[in-house]
Amino acid sequence: MQKVRNILTYFKTELNNKFNDREVASWAYLSIHHILGFSKSDYILNANKKLTKANKMQFMQIVNDLKNEKPIQYILGTINFFGMTLKVNKNVLIPRPETEELICWILESKFKSALDIGTGSGCIAIVLANNTQAKINAIDISNKALNIAKENAKINKVDINFLKKDILNTNYLPKVDLIVSNPPYVLKREKIQMKENVLSYEPHLALFVSDNDPLIFYKKIGQLATKTLNCNGKLFFEIHEKYAKEIIALLNDLGFVNIKLKKDINDK
């Protein structure tokens, strides 16, 4: 790996026996942009440019981390989400395309204030703040997650009121027009079905719930929402695909109306 043109071949030679070609190529181009600042066309135009020793070491480290199934987002420390750059690390979940879908749905509504429960990287709250004039609040139980969220808000030049709260031990929330949450919902018994890159690197606090009470966060947030939402307020959730009926029944029992269930891009 002496020149720029050798980078893609190096990634494929080292990783193609474990990962598919398209995925490996995507990681290579993301790494090239991160380290050298080159787009795909820049990569071609600078093909004969010599790599420095430091650059070679950086690419080798990335490939080594990928071999150990560390997510590329954590390796590079950033992700592009809804057209914005967000910092991510092991203390926050990696934002998913399904969450971008949820945000698009939310943005069809009119609201002057919103609350993001379990904000993590701050991805939902930051997009809402960036695309509306609404006052945005965001809470999380983790100080480390909140530090990342605050940094991301600063990078993207939005004003968000961040609060540290354990939602399961909270009895009061600020009055808002809209609440959104992507809470933990993966059952602990489902760990065996999860990919190694998620299980070994993403924060379990943000992923898993007890097998005995899989809807614990939906119950608590639903109950709080009945007192917190303003008149005609809306509540948005990402949910476990297996518990759609139960969550709808739960929300019905709490008095919610016009409940809609949507499938995501993966038909879940």
PDB file of C-alpha atoms in Angstrom:
ATOM      1  CA  MET A   1       0.000   0.000   0.000  1.00  0.00           C
ATOM      2  CA  GLN A   2       2.397   2.656  -1.293  1.00  0.00           C
ATOM      3  CA  LYS A   3       0.035   4.885  -3.271  1.00  0.00           C
ATOM      4  CA  VAL A   4      -3.539   6.147  -3.002  1.00  0.00           C
ATOM      5  CA  ARG A   5      -4.695   3.727  -5.712  1.00  0.00           C
ATOM      6  CA  ASN A   6      -3.637   0.752  -3.544  1.00  0.00           C
ATOM      7  CA  ILE A   7      -6.002   1.577  -0.667  1.00  0.00           C
ATOM      8  CA  LEU A   8      -9.182   0.023  -2.105  1.00  0.00           C
ATOM      9  CA  THR A   9      -7.312  -3.143  -3.128  1.00  0.00           C
ATOM     10  CA  TYR A  10      -5.802  -3.379   0.361  1.00  0.00           C
ATOM     11  CA  PHE A  11      -9.229  -3.176   2.027  1.00  0.00           C
ATOM     12  CA  LYS A  12     -10.672  -5.830  -0.311  1.00  0.00           C
ATOM     13  CA  THR A  13      -7.692  -8.192   0.038  1.00  0.00           C
ATOM     14  CA  GLU A  14      -7.802  -7.995   3.826  1.00  0.00           C
ATOM     15  CA  LEU A  15     -11.574  -8.041   4.366  1.00  0.00           C
ATOM     16  CA  ASN A  16     -13.388  -9.731   1.475  1.00  0.00           C
ATOM     17  CA  ASN A  17     -13.141 -13.199   3.007  1.00  0.00           C
ATOM     18  CA  LYS A  18     -15.271 -11.969   5.925  1.00  0.00           C
ATOM     19  CA  PHE A  19     -17.471  -9.188   4.480  1.00  0.00           C
ATOM     20  CA  ASN A  20     -19.201  -8.528   1.159  1.00  0.00           C
ATOM     21  CA  ASP A  21     -17.502  -6.506  -1.575  1.00  0.00           C
ATOM     22  CA  ARG A  22     -19.935  -3.567  -1.549  1.00  0.00           C
ATOM     23  CA  GLU A  23     -19.663  -3.135   2.212  1.00  0.00           C
ATOM     24  CA  VAL A  24     -15.861  -3.256   2.108  1.00  0.00           C
ATOM     25  CA  ALA A  25     -15.713  -0.709  -0.733  1.00  0.00           C
ATOM     26  CA  SER A  26     -18.025   1.599   1.231  1.00  0.00           C
ATOM     27  CA  TRP A  27     -15.761   1.375   4.304  1.00  0.00           C
ATOM     28  CA  ALA A  28     -12.694   2.070   2.176  1.00  0.00           C
ATOM     29  CA  TYR A  29     -14.176   5.211   0.629  1.00  0.00           C
ATOM     30  CA  LEU A  30     -15.389   6.457   4.028  1.00  0.00           C
ATOM     31  CA  SER A  31     -11.885   5.912   5.415  1.00  0.00           C
ATOM     32  CA  ILE A  32     -10.250   7.636   2.433  1.00  0.00           C
ATOM     33  CA  HIS A  33     -12.491  10.653   2.921  1.00  0.00           C
ATOM     34  CA  HIS A  34     -11.868  10.683   6.674  1.00  0.00           C
ATOM     35  CA  ILE A  35      -8.068  10.435   6.465  1.00  0.00           C
ATOM     36  CA  LEU A  36      -7.225  12.105   3.146  1.00  0.00           C
ATOM     37  CA  GLY A  37     -10.324  14.256   2.588  1.00  0.00           C
ATOM     38  CA  PHE A  38     -10.791  12.691  -0.859  1.00  0.00           C
ATOM     39  CA  SER A  39     -14.150  12.059  -2.533  1.00  0.00           C
ATOM     40  CA  LYS A  40     -14.455   9.096  -4.955  1.00  0.00           C
ATOM     41  CA  SER A  41     -13.492  11.324  -7.883  1.00  0.00           C
ATOM     42  CA  ASP A  42     -10.574  12.795  -5.876  1.00  0.00           C
ATOM     43  CA  TYR A  43      -9.444   9.223  -5.213  1.00  0.00           C
ATOM     44  CA  ILE A  44      -9.174   8.591  -8.951  1.00  0.00           C
ATOM     45  CA  LEU A  45      -7.500  11.944  -9.685  1.00  0.00           C
ATOM     46  CA  ASN A  46      -4.937  11.397  -6.903  1.00  0.00           C
ATOM     47  CA  ALA A  47      -4.369   7.694  -7.614  1.00  0.00           C
ATOM     48  CA  ASN A  48      -0.604   8.055  -8.032  1.00  0.00           C
ATOM     49  CA  LYS A  49      -0.069  10.186  -4.953  1.00  0.00           C
ATOM     50  CA  LYS A  50       2.253   8.544  -2.409  1.00  0.00           C
ATOM     51  CA  LEU A  51       0.904   7.743   1.035  1.00  0.00           C
ATOM     52  CA  THR A  52       2.788   8.932   4.080  1.00  0.00           C
ATOM     53  CA  LYS A  53       3.879   6.404   6.675  1.00  0.00           C
ATOM     54  CA  ALA A  54       1.369   7.910   9.121  1.00  0.00           C
ATOM     55  CA  ASN A  55      -1.480   7.525   6.600  1.00  0.00           C
ATOM     56  CA  LYS A  56      -0.544   3.896   5.935  1.00  0.00           C
ATOM     57  CA  MET A  57      -0.607   3.189   9.669  1.00  0.00           C
ATOM     58  CA  GLN A  58      -4.056   4.832   9.943  1.00  0.00           C
ATOM     59  CA  PHE A  59      -5.522   2.677   7.161  1.00  0.00           C
ATOM     60  CA  MET A  60      -3.952  -0.468   8.629  1.00  0.00           C
ATOM     61  CA  GLN A  61      -5.461   0.304  12.042  1.00  0.00           C
ATOM     62  CA  ILE A  62      -8.915   0.830  10.501  1.00  0.00           C
ATOM     63  CA  VAL A  63      -8.702  -2.509   8.677  1.00  0.00           C
ATOM     64  CA  ASN A  64      -7.560  -4.243  11.869  1.00  0.00           C
ATOM     65  CA  ASP A  65     -10.522  -2.774  13.794  1.00  0.00           C
ATOM     66  CA  LEU A  66     -12.909  -3.859  11.012  1.00  0.00           C
ATOM     67  CA  LYS A  67     -11.526  -7.407  11.213  1.00  0.00           C
ATOM     68  CA  ASN A  68     -12.537  -7.344  14.887  1.00  0.00           C
ATOM     69  CA  GLU A  69     -16.040  -6.245  13.766  1.00  0.00           C
ATOM     70  CA  LYS A  70     -15.822  -2.798  15.300  1.00  0.00           C
ATOM     71  CA  PRO A  71     -18.397  -0.608  13.500  1.00  0.00           C
ATOM     72  CA  ILE A  72     -16.886   1.822  10.999  1.00  0.00           C
ATOM     73  CA  GLN A  73     -18.832   4.666  12.648  1.00  0.00           C
ATOM     74  CA  TYR A  74     -17.038   4.079  15.958  1.00  0.00           C
ATOM     75  CA  ILE A  75     -13.671   3.672  14.211  1.00  0.00           C
ATOM     76  CA  LEU A  76     -13.989   7.004  12.402  1.00  0.00           C
ATOM     77  CA  GLY A  77     -15.917   8.630  15.268  1.00  0.00           C
ATOM     78  CA  THR A  78     -18.507  10.288  13.029  1.00  0.00           C
ATOM     79  CA  ILE A  79     -21.626   9.478  11.033  1.00  0.00           C
ATOM     80  CA  ASN A  80     -23.617  11.330   8.404  1.00  0.00           C
ATOM     81  CA  PHE A  81     -27.214  11.488   9.597  1.00  0.00           C
ATOM     82  CA  PHE A  82     -29.987  13.454   7.907  1.00  0.00           C
ATOM     83  CA  GLY A  83     -27.339  15.451   6.047  1.00  0.00           C
ATOM     84  CA  MET A  84     -25.497  16.383   9.242  1.00  0.00           C
ATOM     85  CA  THR A  85     -22.226  15.195  10.756  1.00  0.00           C
ATOM     86  CA  LEU A  86     -22.603  13.671  14.223  1.00  0.00           C
ATOM     87  CA  LYS A  87     -19.934  12.381  16.579  1.00  0.00           C
ATOM     88  CA  VAL A  88     -20.456   8.870  17.926  1.00  0.00           C
ATOM     89  CA  ASN A  89     -18.548   6.619  20.296  1.00  0.00           C
ATOM     90  CA  LYS A  90     -19.115   3.514  22.434  1.00  0.00           C
ATOM     91  CA  ASN A  91     -21.347   5.512  24.828  1.00  0.00           C
ATOM     92  CA  VAL A  92     -24.120   6.074  22.263  1.00  0.00           C
ATOM     93  CA  LEU A  93     -26.004   3.924  19.779  1.00  0.00           C
ATOM     94  CA  ILE A  94     -25.145   4.402  16.125  1.00  0.00           C
ATOM     95  CA  PRO A  95     -28.100   6.265  14.539  1.00  0.00           C
ATOM     96  CA  ARG A  96     -29.927   4.094  11.988  1.00  0.00           C
ATOM     97  CA  PRO A  97     -31.699   4.888   8.685  1.00  0.00           C
ATOM     98  CA  GLU A  98     -34.972   3.774  10.311  1.00  0.00           C
ATOM     99  CA  THR A  99     -34.649   6.677  12.738  1.00  0.00           C
ATOM    100  CA  GLU A 100     -34.267   9.055   9.789  1.00  0.00           C
ATOM    101  CA  GLU A 101     -37.604   7.663   8.556  1.00  0.00           C
ATOM    102  CA  LEU A 102     -39.184   8.335  11.947  1.00  0.00           C
ATOM    103  CA  ILE A 103     -37.930  11.922  11.886  1.00  0.00           C
ATOM    104  CA  CYS A 104     -39.355  12.482   8.386  1.00  0.00           C
ATOM    105  CA  TRP A 105     -42.738  11.362   9.745  1.00  0.00           C
ATOM    106  CA  ILE A 106     -42.437  13.656  12.773  1.00  0.00           C
ATOM    107  CA  LEU A 107     -41.590  16.636  10.557  1.00  0.00           C
ATOM    108  CA  GLU A 108     -44.979  16.290   8.862  1.00  0.00           C
ATOM    109  CA  SER A 109     -46.490  17.545  12.143  1.00  0.00           C
ATOM    110  CA  LYS A 110     -46.658  21.098  13.438  1.00  0.00           C
ATOM    111  CA  PHE A 111     -45.348  21.643  16.948  1.00  0.00           C
ATOM    112  CA  LYS A 112     -43.826  24.425  19.011  1.00  0.00           C
ATOM    113  CA  SER A 113     -42.081  22.222  21.575  1.00  0.00           C
ATOM    114  CA  ALA A 114     -40.757  18.658  21.671  1.00  0.00           C
ATOM    115  CA  LEU A 115     -39.081  16.226  24.050  1.00  0.00           C
ATOM    116  CA  ASP A 116     -36.679  13.448  22.996  1.00  0.00           C
ATOM    117  CA  ILE A 117     -36.489  10.718  25.650  1.00  0.00           C
ATOM    118  CA  GLY A 118     -33.268   8.678  25.643  1.00  0.00           C
ATOM    119  CA  THR A 119     -31.507  11.049  23.275  1.00  0.00           C
ATOM    120  CA  GLY A 120     -28.187   9.172  23.020  1.00  0.00           C
ATOM    121  CA  SER A 121     -26.097  10.962  20.375  1.00  0.00           C
ATOM    122  CA  GLY A 122     -28.800  13.624  20.204  1.00  0.00           C
ATOM    123  CA  CYS A 123     -29.581  12.695  16.596  1.00  0.00           C
ATOM    124  CA  ILE A 124     -33.382  13.086  16.780  1.00  0.00           C
ATOM    125  CA  ALA A 125     -33.365  16.244  18.888  1.00  0.00           C
ATOM    126  CA  ILE A 126     -30.712  17.913  16.727  1.00  0.00           C
ATOM    127  CA  VAL A 127     -32.539  17.214  13.454  1.00  0.00           C
ATOM    128  CA  LEU A 128     -35.799  18.539  14.929  1.00  0.00           C
ATOM    129  CA  ALA A 129     -34.029  21.673  16.163  1.00  0.00           C
ATOM    130  CA  ASN A 130     -32.356  22.123  12.786  1.00  0.00           C
ATOM    131  CA  ASN A 131     -35.562  21.769  10.780  1.00  0.00           C
ATOM    132  CA  THR A 132     -38.141  23.582  12.929  1.00  0.00           C
ATOM    133  CA  GLN A 133     -38.514  26.660  15.132  1.00  0.00           C
ATOM    134  CA  ALA A 134     -39.646  24.474  18.037  1.00  0.00           C
ATOM    135  CA  LYS A 135     -38.130  24.520  21.514  1.00  0.00           C
ATOM    136  CA  ILE A 136     -36.420  21.138  21.912  1.00  0.00           C
ATOM    137  CA  ASN A 137     -35.753  19.291  25.171  1.00  0.00           C
ATOM    138  CA  ALA A 138     -33.760  16.059  25.363  1.00  0.00           C
ATOM    139  CA  ILE A 139     -33.081  13.690  28.246  1.00  0.00           C
ATOM    140  CA  ASP A 140     -30.847  10.699  28.886  1.00  0.00           C
ATOM    141  CA  ILE A 141     -29.753   8.663  31.890  1.00  0.00           C
ATOM    142  CA  SER A 142     -26.098   8.627  30.781  1.00  0.00           C
ATOM    143  CA  ASN A 143     -23.780  11.578  31.419  1.00  0.00           C
ATOM    144  CA  LYS A 144     -21.396  10.247  28.782  1.00  0.00           C
ATOM    145  CA  ALA A 145     -24.166  10.118  26.189  1.00  0.00           C
ATOM    146  CA  LEU A 146     -25.278  13.641  27.115  1.00  0.00           C
ATOM    147  CA  ASN A 147     -21.730  14.930  26.653  1.00  0.00           C
ATOM    148  CA  ILE A 148     -21.707  13.571  23.084  1.00  0.00           C
ATOM    149  CA  ALA A 149     -25.202  14.957  22.420  1.00  0.00           C
ATOM    150  CA  LYS A 150     -24.172  18.410  23.666  1.00  0.00           C
ATOM    151  CA  GLU A 151     -21.071  18.312  21.476  1.00  0.00           C
ATOM    152  CA  ASN A 152     -23.183  17.347  18.460  1.00  0.00           C
ATOM    153  CA  ALA A 153     -25.630  20.173  19.145  1.00  0.00           C
ATOM    154  CA  LYS A 154     -22.715  22.610  19.270  1.00  0.00           C
ATOM    155  CA  ILE A 155     -21.194  21.265  16.022  1.00  0.00           C
ATOM    156  CA  ASN A 156     -24.545  21.637  14.272  1.00  0.00           C
ATOM    157  CA  LYS A 157     -25.253  25.038  15.851  1.00  0.00           C
ATOM    158  CA  VAL A 158     -28.601  24.236  17.458  1.00  0.00           C
ATOM    159  CA  ASP A 159     -29.939  25.139  20.890  1.00  0.00           C
ATOM    160  CA  ILE A 160     -31.319  22.197  22.885  1.00  0.00           C
ATOM    161  CA  ASN A 161     -32.181  21.920  26.565  1.00  0.00           C
ATOM    162  CA  PHE A 162     -30.399  18.721  27.692  1.00  0.00           C
ATOM    163  CA  LEU A 163     -31.302  17.125  31.034  1.00  0.00           C
ATOM    164  CA  LYS A 164     -29.998  14.091  32.896  1.00  0.00           C
ATOM    165  CA  LYS A 165     -32.956  11.949  33.948  1.00  0.00           C
ATOM    166  CA  ASP A 166     -33.715   8.305  34.622  1.00  0.00           C
ATOM    167  CA  ILE A 167     -37.088   8.118  32.898  1.00  0.00           C
ATOM    168  CA  LEU A 168     -38.169   5.063  34.903  1.00  0.00           C
ATOM    169  CA  ASN A 169     -37.768   7.085  38.115  1.00  0.00           C
ATOM    170  CA  THR A 170     -39.223  10.333  36.781  1.00  0.00           C
ATOM    171  CA  ASN A 171     -42.677  11.624  37.688  1.00  0.00           C
ATOM    172  CA  TYR A 172     -42.538  15.033  36.028  1.00  0.00           C
ATOM    173  CA  LEU A 173     -41.602  16.225  32.539  1.00  0.00           C
ATOM    174  CA  PRO A 174     -41.891  19.687  30.929  1.00  0.00           C
ATOM    175  CA  LYS A 175     -45.134  20.363  29.018  1.00  0.00           C
ATOM    176  CA  VAL A 176     -44.610  19.879  25.268  1.00  0.00           C
ATOM    177  CA  ASP A 177     -46.545  19.413  22.019  1.00  0.00           C
ATOM    178  CA  LEU A 178     -44.627  16.310  20.987  1.00  0.00           C
ATOM    179  CA  ILE A 179     -42.716  13.458  22.607  1.00  0.00           C
ATOM    180  CA  VAL A 180     -40.441  11.072  20.727  1.00  0.00           C
ATOM    181  CA  SER A 181     -38.501   8.093  22.022  1.00  0.00           C
ATOM    182  CA  ASN A 182     -36.429   5.244  20.654  1.00  0.00           C
ATOM    183  CA  PRO A 183     -36.092   3.441  24.000  1.00  0.00           C
ATOM    184  CA  PRO A 184     -34.322   0.166  24.803  1.00  0.00           C
ATOM    185  CA  TYR A 185     -36.505  -2.692  23.562  1.00  0.00           C
ATOM    186  CA  VAL A 186     -34.298  -5.687  22.694  1.00  0.00           C
ATOM    187  CA  LEU A 187     -34.935  -8.585  25.071  1.00  0.00           C
ATOM    188  CA  LYS A 188     -31.883  -9.973  26.873  1.00  0.00           C
ATOM    189  CA  ARG A 189     -32.679 -13.441  25.526  1.00  0.00           C
ATOM    190  CA  GLU A 190     -32.340 -12.051  21.996  1.00  0.00           C
ATOM    191  CA  LYS A 191     -28.624 -11.317  22.485  1.00  0.00           C
ATOM    192  CA  ILE A 192     -27.828 -14.669  20.901  1.00  0.00           C
ATOM    193  CA  GLN A 193     -29.389 -13.509  17.606  1.00  0.00           C
ATOM    194  CA  MET A 194     -27.501 -10.214  17.437  1.00  0.00           C
ATOM    195  CA  LYS A 195     -24.517  -9.444  15.254  1.00  0.00           C
ATOM    196  CA  GLU A 196     -21.140  -9.285  16.965  1.00  0.00           C
ATOM    197  CA  ASN A 197     -20.515  -5.687  15.864  1.00  0.00           C
ATOM    198  CA  VAL A 198     -23.613  -4.561  17.809  1.00  0.00           C
ATOM    199  CA  LEU A 199     -23.247  -6.861  20.814  1.00  0.00           C
ATOM    200  CA  SER A 200     -19.566  -6.151  21.461  1.00  0.00           C
ATOM    201  CA  TYR A 201     -19.473  -2.421  20.806  1.00  0.00           C
ATOM    202  CA  GLU A 202     -22.840  -0.657  21.240  1.00  0.00           C
ATOM    203  CA  PRO A 203     -23.995   0.353  24.762  1.00  0.00           C
ATOM    204  CA  HIS A 204     -26.162  -2.356  26.334  1.00  0.00           C
ATOM    205  CA  LEU A 205     -27.877   0.248  28.534  1.00  0.00           C
ATOM    206  CA  ALA A 206     -29.462   1.715  25.392  1.00  0.00           C
ATOM    207  CA  LEU A 207     -30.353  -1.648  23.845  1.00  0.00           C
ATOM    208  CA  PHE A 208     -31.671  -4.207  26.294  1.00  0.00           C
ATOM    209  CA  VAL A 209     -34.678  -4.695  28.547  1.00  0.00           C
ATOM    210  CA  SER A 210     -35.647  -7.499  30.896  1.00  0.00           C
ATOM    211  CA  ASP A 211     -37.311 -10.528  29.324  1.00  0.00           C
ATOM    212  CA  ASN A 212     -39.955 -10.241  32.065  1.00  0.00           C
ATOM    213  CA  ASP A 213     -40.996  -6.660  31.260  1.00  0.00           C
ATOM    214  CA  PRO A 214     -40.284  -5.869  27.585  1.00  0.00           C
ATOM    215  CA  LEU A 215     -42.634  -2.870  27.468  1.00  0.00           C
ATOM    216  CA  ILE A 216     -41.341  -1.177  30.624  1.00  0.00           C
ATOM    217  CA  PHE A 217     -40.234   2.004  28.822  1.00  0.00           C
ATOM    218  CA  TYR A 218     -43.387   2.243  26.687  1.00  0.00           C
ATOM    219  CA  LYS A 219     -45.598   1.963  29.774  1.00  0.00           C
ATOM    220  CA  LYS A 220     -43.701   4.620  31.705  1.00  0.00           C
ATOM    221  CA  ILE A 221     -43.333   7.060  28.811  1.00  0.00           C
ATOM    222  CA  GLY A 222     -46.968   6.545  27.810  1.00  0.00           C
ATOM    223  CA  GLN A 223     -48.128   7.281  31.358  1.00  0.00           C
ATOM    224  CA  LEU A 224     -45.948  10.408  31.591  1.00  0.00           C
ATOM    225  CA  ALA A 225     -47.099  11.545  28.144  1.00  0.00           C
ATOM    226  CA  THR A 226     -50.748  11.621  29.234  1.00  0.00           C
ATOM    227  CA  LYS A 227     -49.782  14.316  31.770  1.00  0.00           C
ATOM    228  CA  THR A 228     -47.029  16.017  29.796  1.00  0.00           C
ATOM    229  CA  LEU A 229     -48.457  16.449  26.300  1.00  0.00           C
ATOM    230  CA  ASN A 230     -50.359  19.614  25.502  1.00  0.00           C
ATOM    231  CA  CYS A 231     -53.841  19.420  23.972  1.00  0.00           C
ATOM    232  CA  ASN A 232     -53.712  17.483  20.665  1.00  0.00           C
ATOM    233  CA  GLY A 233     -50.115  16.514  21.436  1.00  0.00           C
ATOM    234  CA  LYS A 234     -48.418  13.589  19.707  1.00  0.00           C
ATOM    235  CA  LEU A 235     -46.271  10.696  20.867  1.00  0.00           C
ATOM    236  CA  PHE A 236     -43.830   8.917  18.518  1.00  0.00           C
ATOM    237  CA  PHE A 237     -42.044   5.627  19.264  1.00  0.00           C
ATOM    238  CA  GLU A 238     -39.657   3.243  17.592  1.00  0.00           C
ATOM    239  CA  ILE A 239     -40.777  -0.198  18.680  1.00  0.00           C
ATOM    240  CA  HIS A 240     -39.884  -3.889  18.751  1.00  0.00           C
ATOM    241  CA  GLU A 241     -41.411  -5.559  15.696  1.00  0.00           C
ATOM    242  CA  LYS A 242     -42.848  -8.398  17.816  1.00  0.00           C
ATOM    243  CA  TYR A 243     -44.748  -6.142  20.232  1.00  0.00           C
ATOM    244  CA  ALA A 244     -46.748  -3.881  17.923  1.00  0.00           C
ATOM    245  CA  LYS A 245     -50.171  -5.199  19.044  1.00  0.00           C
ATOM    246  CA  GLU A 246     -49.249  -5.008  22.714  1.00  0.00           C
ATOM    247  CA  ILE A 247     -47.978  -1.431  22.433  1.00  0.00           C
ATOM    248  CA  ILE A 248     -51.099  -0.332  20.549  1.00  0.00           C
ATOM    249  CA  ALA A 249     -53.277  -1.950  23.240  1.00  0.00           C
ATOM    250  CA  LEU A 250     -51.213  -0.267  25.954  1.00  0.00           C
ATOM    251  CA  LEU A 251     -51.606   3.175  24.358  1.00  0.00           C
ATOM    252  CA  ASN A 252     -55.338   2.596  23.826  1.00  0.00           C
ATOM    253  CA  ASP A 253     -55.718   1.773  27.510  1.00  0.00           C
ATOM    254  CA  LEU A 254     -53.911   5.016  28.396  1.00  0.00           C
ATOM    255  CA  GLY A 255     -56.403   6.994  26.321  1.00  0.00           C
ATOM    256  CA  PHE A 256     -54.408   7.696  23.172  1.00  0.00           C
ATOM    257  CA  VAL A 257     -56.386   8.007  19.921  1.00  0.00           C
ATOM    258  CA  ASN A 258     -55.595   7.925  16.184  1.00  0.00           C
ATOM    259  CA  ILE A 259     -52.811   5.419  16.796  1.00  0.00           C
ATOM    260  CA  LYS A 260     -50.858   4.605  13.621  1.00  0.00           C
ATOM    261  CA  LEU A 261     -48.401   1.776  13.043  1.00  0.00           C
ATOM    262  CA  LYS A 262     -45.871   2.173  10.229  1.00  0.00           C
ATOM    263  CA  LYS A 263     -43.419  -0.286   8.718  1.00  0.00           C
ATOM    264  CA  ASP A 264     -39.840   0.816   8.091  1.00  0.00           C
ATOM    265  CA  ILE A 265     -37.615   0.354   5.030  1.00  0.00           C
ATOM    266  CA  ASN A 266     -36.884  -3.205   6.164  1.00  0.00           C
ATOM    267  CA  ASP A 267     -40.619  -3.997   6.281  1.00  0.00           C
ATOM    268  CA  LYS A 268     -40.482  -4.182  10.095  1.00  0.00           C
TER     269      LYS A 268
END
